[in-house]
Amino acid sequence: MTRDLDRRSFLSVGAAVVGGSFLAWSGAACAPRGEGRPPLAVDMDAVLTMHADGSVVVHVPVPEIGQGVNTALSMLIAEELGIPWDSVRVVPASFGEDMGPRPFAGGSWSVRSHWLPFRQLGAAVREAVQVAAAAHLDVSPASCRIDGGYVRSSEGRRRVALELVLPTAATVVPTDRSAVSLTDPSAFRLLGRDQRAVGVEGITHGQRVYGVDVALPGMRHAVLLRPPVYGAVPRAIDAAATRATPGVIDVVVVAPIGRQERPYADGGVAVVASSTWAAMQGRDALEVEWELGPNVSVDTAEMRARGAALLARDGLDYSVAGARPGAGARVVTADYSVPLLLHVPMEPPVCTVEVRPDGCELWAPTQAPAGARGAVARQLELEPESVTLHLTAIGGGFGRRLSQDFVLEAVEVARQVEGPVQVFWTREDDIRHGFYRPLSLHRLVATLGLDGRPATWDHHQVGTSRYAFRANEHPGRSEFLAPTWPWSFLEGHRLTYTVLESPIDRGPLRAPGNNALAFVVESFLDELALTAGQDPLAYRRALLAGQAIRSHDDEDDFDPARMLGVLEAAVATAGGLSTSEAGVGRGLAAWFTFGSYCAHVVEAHVDPDRGTIDVPRVWSAIDCGFAVHPDGVRAQVEGGVIDGLSAALYGEVRIVEGEVRHGNFDDYPILRHDAAPEVEVVIMPSGAPPTGAGEPPYPPCLPALANAVHAACGARVRDLPITPARVLAALEDRRATPAGGDAGAP
């Protein structure tokens, strides 16, 4: 596929025109048959174009970041239209106020928020076609169905060409679709069954247009020399050698966006050139003296030490109910911690921008295209209608592309460059200048009753909450979430939070808040079960069995029976938690988030002499309501397991003297192919509406691994990542702890 795409060619392979009509797909197709041009195509809605041959184009309003949303959302419409799956083509949508619920990729909301609206749209178009065809054939609408380029009636086996029906049908598609007749689930042909995933061929043949593939006439390329310390600014610049580098066109200063001590985007010095390689060579030759600013003192080891001191003090109440720990009860205490963590999607950020006197046009792999468009309009002091955003394919997100830092930074470069410019981030740029999952420390205290179950639960969290800089928001809200499991099932609980001040930029990472909380809570539950001398599954079953659904005003209801269902399914699929092989253990954990329940059994092989960990197998069960596309759900669970294991084994950002001490995968490793486990996934049957599938599998994977390591060798690692050094240290602590001591005494 050529990389020299002009604007019109780029649109024709799948980009979106913001706020405009679908010219690239339907405008040129409105011509009669027999003239060598495509048959009639009619826009039935902002997201649906139907062609006279019975095929449809679905303009999906949610960015595809590998979560399978193009497939799942298109299936909803195709099911209700009653057309074959191979009659559907998908392109990204334009982004405006009318693009329906949640036109962004985040929070595992894509399928659940479009489940009803997209089915209603498909049903409304089907009924409109039936009504229009029935008028042509003088039959009842219910007898009509779409069959290729015709609408056929079961009454007298009559038919009418679809091109004669579409113009009328488009005028009668109801705006209010609440009364349309939806297909009964027992009659589903596509939904709930594996289908060919949309876009597989393009990925396989290297034909998908990602952000870096955008190539426009006269386009320049730019990379930034970014500050070594977060918030630093240039004091002196020597660009003589850079300007002498072949291909270099210009050197421009990009001011930080936001406050110097905590900018939204770092800024720096941009080298503009005729190619990315020339820009990178010019950057290597650039000499900059930096005004480092106040953040030069930031050190993650110091942050942890300061957090540990705060952990010993009382925190701000977030949720308190029932009894407090009673005198004389058996008390179990443990301290846990999770580090700053990176997203590291396979595709680093990139954005192409052209700023003109009358507006701005940009090409961006963003998870929030409507938000990016609005942010750019505010930055340039333009009306939103003057900003055009083309959404490219996206090579992974995990929350990294919910931030518009790379978009706004590219706009700042483009303001100083004539014509379009593509601003490219290297892997090192993203690792050192992205934003991070908050660091947090946790102290848990539980009192056990005579039956060994926890009676009370006290949880103090100290952390760099991503809400700490938001006005009128309790910072604990982003870290504790709904007070559901397990504390709401106990006699009493107290959740407290203390902000750990830090200027380092942080934000959402896959399953925000839950990715830290699950590790802490489910690991501690395992400690309580072992202290009580009970099987981990039986312990959780005793807490869940017979409990009522817990409702929350602003969160999904928690159903204990569904949580227990995934726990038992995962253990049954694994064939139990017991192993007879030395150095091999199986760990269990489950979590509830974004309306879904997921449980894993992780098998870990631990070398007690070296502390190394191998994970050959994982058994998983997920209850995400009705699984629209089962193969897509399985893929999300498998991906969540790989991502979770990678974070649990390796993920940690270290900052010393204000500098991030990582650059690429050699010093910030991720799980490699040869270390990836076999993952067996059970999807629980459910009549509930669909809920999240992209994020729920991630959180419970981390504690399941920690519990497996303990089962394999007795090492309880309470600080992530679970490195060989920490395994060996935990084994040494275990040998030094007197027999019979309470688990987790800090």
Short mmCIF file of N, CA, C and O in Angstrom, two decimals, residues 455-537:
data_model
loop_
_atom_site.label_atom_id
_atom_site.label_comp_id
_atom_site.label_asym_id
_atom_site.label_seq_id
_atom_site.Cartn_x
_atom_site.Cartn_y
_atom_site.Cartn_z
N ALA A 455 -14.45 -10.28 60.34
CA ALA A 455 -15.61 -9.59 60.91
C ALA A 455 -15.56 -8.11 60.57
O ALA A 455 -16.57 -7.48 60.25
N THR A 456 -14.35 -7.54 60.66
CA THR A 456 -14.18 -6.13 60.32
C THR A 456 -12.99 -5.98 59.38
O THR A 456 -12.10 -6.84 59.32
N TRP A 457 -12.98 -4.85 58.69
CA TRP A 457 -11.97 -4.62 57.65
C TRP A 457 -11.59 -3.14 57.70
O TRP A 457 -12.43 -2.27 57.53
N ASP A 458 -10.30 -2.87 57.92
CA ASP A 458 -9.80 -1.50 57.96
C ASP A 458 -8.72 -1.37 56.87
O ASP A 458 -7.74 -2.13 56.87
N HIS A 459 -8.91 -0.42 55.97
CA HIS A 459 -8.01 -0.29 54.82
C HIS A 459 -7.62 1.17 54.68
O HIS A 459 -8.45 2.03 54.39
N HIS A 460 -6.35 1.46 54.93
CA HIS A 460 -5.82 2.82 54.75
C HIS A 460 -4.93 2.82 53.50
O HIS A 460 -4.00 2.03 53.40
N GLN A 461 -5.25 3.72 52.58
CA GLN A 461 -4.48 3.83 51.34
C GLN A 461 -3.82 5.21 51.28
O GLN A 461 -4.45 6.23 51.52
N VAL A 462 -2.53 5.21 50.94
CA VAL A 462 -1.78 6.44 50.71
C VAL A 462 -1.34 6.41 49.25
O VAL A 462 -0.69 5.46 48.82
N GLY A 463 -1.71 7.42 48.47
CA GLY A 463 -1.38 7.34 47.06
C GLY A 463 -1.40 8.66 46.33
O GLY A 463 -1.90 9.67 46.81
N THR A 464 -0.83 8.61 45.13
CA THR A 464 -0.78 9.77 44.24
C THR A 464 -1.99 9.75 43.32
O THR A 464 -1.86 9.64 42.09
N SER A 465 -3.16 9.84 43.90
CA SER A 465 -4.40 9.72 43.14
C SER A 465 -4.43 10.63 41.92
O SER A 465 -3.98 11.77 41.96
N ARG A 466 -4.97 10.12 40.83
CA ARG A 466 -5.12 10.95 39.63
C ARG A 466 -6.20 12.01 39.83
O ARG A 466 -6.33 12.93 39.03
N TYR A 467 -6.99 11.91 40.90
CA TYR A 467 -7.99 12.92 41.21
C TYR A 467 -7.45 13.99 42.16
O TYR A 467 -8.16 14.92 42.52
N ALA A 468 -6.19 13.86 42.59
CA ALA A 468 -5.68 14.74 43.64
C ALA A 468 -5.65 16.20 43.21
O ALA A 468 -5.62 17.09 44.05
N PHE A 469 -5.64 16.46 41.89
CA PHE A 469 -5.57 17.83 41.41
C PHE A 469 -6.92 18.34 40.93
O PHE A 469 -7.02 19.43 40.39
N ARG A 470 -7.98 17.56 41.11
CA ARG A 470 -9.30 17.98 40.67
C ARG A 470 -10.05 18.66 41.80
O ARG A 470 -10.09 18.15 42.92
N ALA A 471 -10.64 19.78 41.50
CA ALA A 471 -11.43 20.48 42.50
C ALA A 471 -12.71 19.72 42.80
O ALA A 471 -13.30 19.10 41.92
N ASN A 472 -13.13 19.74 44.07
CA ASN A 472 -14.41 19.16 44.50
C ASN A 472 -14.49 17.66 44.26
O ASN A 472 -15.57 17.11 44.10
N GLU A 473 -13.35 16.98 44.23
CA GLU A 473 -13.36 15.52 44.10
C GLU A 473 -12.58 14.93 45.26
O GLU A 473 -11.47 15.37 45.57
N HIS A 474 -13.15 13.94 45.93
CA HIS A 474 -12.42 13.21 46.96
C HIS A 474 -11.39 12.34 46.24
O HIS A 474 -11.76 11.51 45.41
N PRO A 475 -10.09 12.51 46.51
CA PRO A 475 -9.09 11.75 45.75
C PRO A 475 -9.22 10.25 45.93
O PRO A 475 -8.83 9.48 45.05
N GLY A 476 -9.78 9.81 47.05
CA GLY A 476 -9.97 8.38 47.24
C GLY A 476 -10.97 7.76 46.28
O GLY A 476 -10.99 6.55 46.07
N ARG A 477 -11.80 8.60 45.68
CA ARG A 477 -12.84 8.08 44.77
C ARG A 477 -12.23 7.38 43.56
O ARG A 477 -12.80 6.41 43.04
N SER A 478 -11.09 7.86 43.11
CA SER A 478 -10.47 7.23 41.94
C SER A 478 -9.71 5.97 42.29
O SER A 478 -9.29 5.22 41.42
N GLU A 479 -9.54 5.70 43.59
CA GLU A 479 -8.74 4.56 44.01
C GLU A 479 -9.54 3.50 44.76
O GLU A 479 -9.21 2.32 44.71
N PHE A 480 -10.58 3.90 45.49
CA PHE A 480 -11.38 2.93 46.23
C PHE A 480 -12.61 2.49 45.44
O PHE A 480 -13.09 1.37 45.60
N LEU A 481 -13.18 3.37 44.63
CA LEU A 481 -14.35 3.05 43.83
C LEU A 481 -15.51 2.66 44.76
O LEU A 481 -15.56 3.05 45.91
N ALA A 482 -16.47 1.89 44.25
CA ALA A 482 -17.65 1.56 45.06
C ALA A 482 -17.26 0.61 46.20
O ALA A 482 -16.55 -0.37 45.97
N PRO A 483 -17.71 0.87 47.43
CA PRO A 483 -17.38 -0.01 48.56
C PRO A 483 -18.19 -1.30 48.53
O PRO A 483 -19.22 -1.43 49.16
N THR A 484 -17.69 -2.27 47.77
CA THR A 484 -18.49 -3.45 47.52
C THR A 484 -17.86 -4.73 48.06
O THR A 484 -18.42 -5.39 48.93
N TRP A 485 -16.71 -5.11 47.54
CA TRP A 485 -16.14 -6.42 47.82
C TRP A 485 -14.77 -6.25 48.46
O TRP A 485 -13.93 -5.56 47.90
N PRO A 486 -14.54 -6.92 49.60
CA PRO A 486 -15.50 -7.72 50.37
C PRO A 486 -16.12 -6.96 51.54
O PRO A 486 -16.91 -7.52 52.30
N TRP A 487 -15.76 -5.68 51.68
CA TRP A 487 -16.07 -4.99 52.94
C TRP A 487 -17.56 -4.81 53.21
O TRP A 487 -17.98 -4.79 54.35
N SER A 488 -18.37 -4.68 52.17
CA SER A 488 -19.79 -4.45 52.42
C SER A 488 -20.50 -5.70 52.93
O SER A 488 -21.66 -5.63 53.34
N PHE A 489 -19.82 -6.85 52.95
CA PHE A 489 -20.42 -8.09 53.45
C PHE A 489 -20.01 -8.38 54.90
O PHE A 489 -20.37 -9.41 55.45
N LEU A 490 -19.25 -7.47 55.50
CA LEU A 490 -18.73 -7.71 56.84
C LEU A 490 -19.50 -6.89 57.87
O LEU A 490 -20.28 -6.01 57.53
N GLU A 491 -19.25 -7.17 59.15
CA GLU A 491 -19.93 -6.46 60.23
C GLU A 491 -19.59 -4.97 60.23
O GLU A 491 -20.41 -4.13 60.59
N GLY A 492 -18.39 -4.66 59.81
CA GLY A 492 -18.00 -3.26 59.78
C GLY A 492 -16.76 -3.07 58.92
O GLY A 492 -15.97 -4.00 58.70
N HIS A 493 -16.60 -1.87 58.40
CA HIS A 493 -15.41 -1.56 57.63
C HIS A 493 -15.09 -0.08 57.75
O HIS A 493 -15.95 0.74 58.06
N ARG A 494 -13.84 0.24 57.48
CA ARG A 494 -13.41 1.63 57.41
C ARG A 494 -12.38 1.74 56.29
O ARG A 494 -11.35 1.04 56.31
N LEU A 495 -12.66 2.60 55.31
CA LEU A 495 -11.74 2.87 54.22
C LEU A 495 -11.27 4.32 54.37
O LEU A 495 -12.09 5.24 54.45
N THR A 496 -9.96 4.52 54.44
CA THR A 496 -9.42 5.87 54.60
C THR A 496 -8.36 6.12 53.53
O THR A 496 -7.71 5.19 53.05
N TYR A 497 -8.19 7.40 53.20
CA TYR A 497 -7.27 7.75 52.12
C TYR A 497 -6.44 8.97 52.52
O TYR A 497 -6.95 9.91 53.13
N THR A 498 -5.15 8.93 52.16
CA THR A 498 -4.25 10.06 52.35
C THR A 498 -3.55 10.34 51.04
O THR A 498 -3.01 9.42 50.41
N VAL A 499 -3.56 11.60 50.62
CA VAL A 499 -2.89 11.97 49.38
C VAL A 499 -1.38 12.00 49.59
O VAL A 499 -0.89 12.59 50.55
N LEU A 500 -0.67 11.35 48.70
CA LEU A 500 0.78 11.41 48.65
C LEU A 500 1.13 12.44 47.58
O LEU A 500 0.98 12.19 46.38
N GLU A 501 1.55 13.62 48.00
CA GLU A 501 1.78 14.72 47.07
C GLU A 501 2.90 14.38 46.09
O GLU A 501 3.96 13.88 46.48
N SER A 502 2.64 14.67 44.83
CA SER A 502 3.65 14.45 43.79
C SER A 502 3.30 15.29 42.58
O SER A 502 2.13 15.38 42.20
N PRO A 503 4.29 15.93 41.94
CA PRO A 503 4.02 16.70 40.73
C PRO A 503 4.01 15.85 39.47
O PRO A 503 3.65 16.36 38.40
N ILE A 504 4.40 14.58 39.56
CA ILE A 504 4.50 13.74 38.37
C ILE A 504 3.11 13.51 37.78
O ILE A 504 2.15 13.22 38.48
N ASP A 505 3.03 13.59 36.46
CA ASP A 505 1.75 13.44 35.77
C ASP A 505 1.27 11.99 35.85
O ASP A 505 2.04 11.06 35.62
N ARG A 506 0.02 11.82 36.22
CA ARG A 506 -0.57 10.47 36.24
C ARG A 506 -2.01 10.55 35.76
O ARG A 506 -2.63 11.60 35.71
N GLY A 507 -2.53 9.38 35.40
CA GLY A 507 -3.86 9.33 34.83
C GLY A 507 -4.33 7.91 34.70
O GLY A 507 -3.76 6.98 35.29
N PRO A 508 -5.38 7.68 33.91
CA PRO A 508 -6.00 6.34 33.85
C PRO A 508 -5.15 5.33 33.08
O PRO A 508 -4.57 5.64 32.04
N LEU A 509 -5.08 4.14 33.62
CA LEU A 509 -4.48 2.99 32.96
C LEU A 509 -5.47 1.85 33.09
O LEU A 509 -6.19 1.77 34.07
N ARG A 510 -5.52 0.98 32.17
CA ARG A 510 -6.49 -0.11 32.06
C ARG A 510 -7.09 -0.53 33.41
O ARG A 510 -6.39 -0.97 34.30
N ALA A 511 -8.41 -0.38 33.53
CA ALA A 511 -9.14 -0.62 34.79
C ALA A 511 -8.62 0.28 35.90
O ALA A 511 -8.13 -0.19 36.93
N PRO A 512 -8.73 1.61 35.72
CA PRO A 512 -8.15 2.55 36.70
C PRO A 512 -8.63 2.27 38.12
O PRO A 512 -9.79 1.96 38.35
N GLY A 513 -7.72 2.42 39.07
CA GLY A 513 -8.05 2.17 40.46
C GLY A 513 -8.13 0.69 40.77
O GLY A 513 -7.47 0.19 41.69
N ASN A 514 -8.93 -0.01 39.98
CA ASN A 514 -9.10 -1.46 40.19
C ASN A 514 -7.79 -2.22 40.01
O ASN A 514 -7.57 -3.24 40.65
N ASN A 515 -6.92 -1.74 39.11
CA ASN A 515 -5.70 -2.50 38.83
C ASN A 515 -4.77 -2.55 40.03
O ASN A 515 -3.95 -3.46 40.15
N ALA A 516 -4.87 -1.57 40.94
CA ALA A 516 -4.10 -1.61 42.18
C ALA A 516 -4.90 -2.26 43.30
O ALA A 516 -4.39 -3.09 44.06
N LEU A 517 -6.17 -1.88 43.40
CA LEU A 517 -7.00 -2.34 44.50
C LEU A 517 -7.18 -3.86 44.48
O LEU A 517 -7.15 -4.52 45.53
N ALA A 518 -7.36 -4.44 43.31
CA ALA A 518 -7.56 -5.89 43.22
C ALA A 518 -6.35 -6.65 43.74
O ALA A 518 -6.49 -7.65 44.47
N PHE A 519 -5.16 -6.20 43.38
CA PHE A 519 -3.95 -6.87 43.86
C PHE A 519 -3.90 -6.89 45.38
O PHE A 519 -3.62 -7.91 46.01
N VAL A 520 -4.20 -5.76 45.98
CA VAL A 520 -4.11 -5.63 47.43
C VAL A 520 -5.20 -6.46 48.11
O VAL A 520 -4.91 -7.26 49.01
N VAL A 521 -6.45 -6.28 47.70
CA VAL A 521 -7.57 -6.91 48.39
C VAL A 521 -7.57 -8.42 48.21
O VAL A 521 -7.73 -9.19 49.18
N GLU A 522 -7.38 -8.89 46.98
CA GLU A 522 -7.47 -10.34 46.74
C GLU A 522 -6.25 -11.08 47.28
O GLU A 522 -6.35 -12.25 47.63
N SER A 523 -5.09 -10.42 47.34
CA SER A 523 -3.94 -11.04 47.99
C SER A 523 -4.17 -11.16 49.49
O SER A 523 -3.86 -12.18 50.12
N PHE A 524 -4.72 -10.09 50.09
CA PHE A 524 -4.98 -10.10 51.53
C PHE A 524 -6.06 -11.12 51.88
O PHE A 524 -5.96 -11.80 52.92
N LEU A 525 -7.07 -11.27 51.02
CA LEU A 525 -8.09 -12.30 51.26
C LEU A 525 -7.46 -13.68 51.30
O LEU A 525 -7.84 -14.54 52.10
N ASP A 526 -6.48 -13.90 50.43
CA ASP A 526 -5.78 -15.18 50.44
C ASP A 526 -5.03 -15.36 51.76
O ASP A 526 -5.01 -16.46 52.32
N GLU A 527 -4.43 -14.29 52.25
CA GLU A 527 -3.75 -14.37 53.54
C GLU A 527 -4.72 -14.73 54.65
O GLU A 527 -4.39 -15.53 55.55
N LEU A 528 -5.90 -14.13 54.62
CA LEU A 528 -6.89 -14.43 55.67
C LEU A 528 -7.34 -15.89 55.60
O LEU A 528 -7.50 -16.55 56.63
N ALA A 529 -7.55 -16.39 54.38
CA ALA A 529 -7.95 -17.79 54.23
C ALA A 529 -6.90 -18.73 54.79
O ALA A 529 -7.20 -19.69 55.51
N LEU A 530 -5.63 -18.44 54.48
CA LEU A 530 -4.55 -19.30 54.97
C LEU A 530 -4.40 -19.19 56.48
O LEU A 530 -4.13 -20.19 57.16
N THR A 531 -4.57 -17.98 57.02
CA THR A 531 -4.51 -17.80 58.47
C THR A 531 -5.62 -18.60 59.15
O THR A 531 -5.42 -19.18 60.23
N ALA A 532 -6.78 -18.64 58.50
CA ALA A 532 -7.91 -19.39 59.05
C ALA A 532 -7.81 -20.88 58.76
O ALA A 532 -8.65 -21.66 59.21
N GLY A 533 -6.81 -21.29 57.99
CA GLY A 533 -6.63 -22.70 57.65
C GLY A 533 -7.69 -23.21 56.69
O GLY A 533 -8.07 -24.38 56.75
N GLN A 534 -8.17 -22.33 55.79
CA GLN A 534 -9.25 -22.71 54.88
C GLN A 534 -8.81 -22.59 53.43
O GLN A 534 -7.92 -21.80 53.08
N ASP A 535 -9.45 -23.37 52.58
CA ASP A 535 -9.22 -23.34 51.14
C ASP A 535 -9.62 -21.97 50.58
O ASP A 535 -10.65 -21.42 50.96
N PRO A 536 -8.80 -21.38 49.68
CA PRO A 536 -9.12 -20.04 49.16
C PRO A 536 -10.49 -19.93 48.51
O PRO A 536 -11.18 -18.92 48.67
N LEU A 537 -10.92 -20.96 47.77
CA LEU A 537 -12.24 -20.91 47.15
C LEU A 537 -13.33 -21.06 48.21
O LEU A 537 -14.32 -20.30 48.19
#
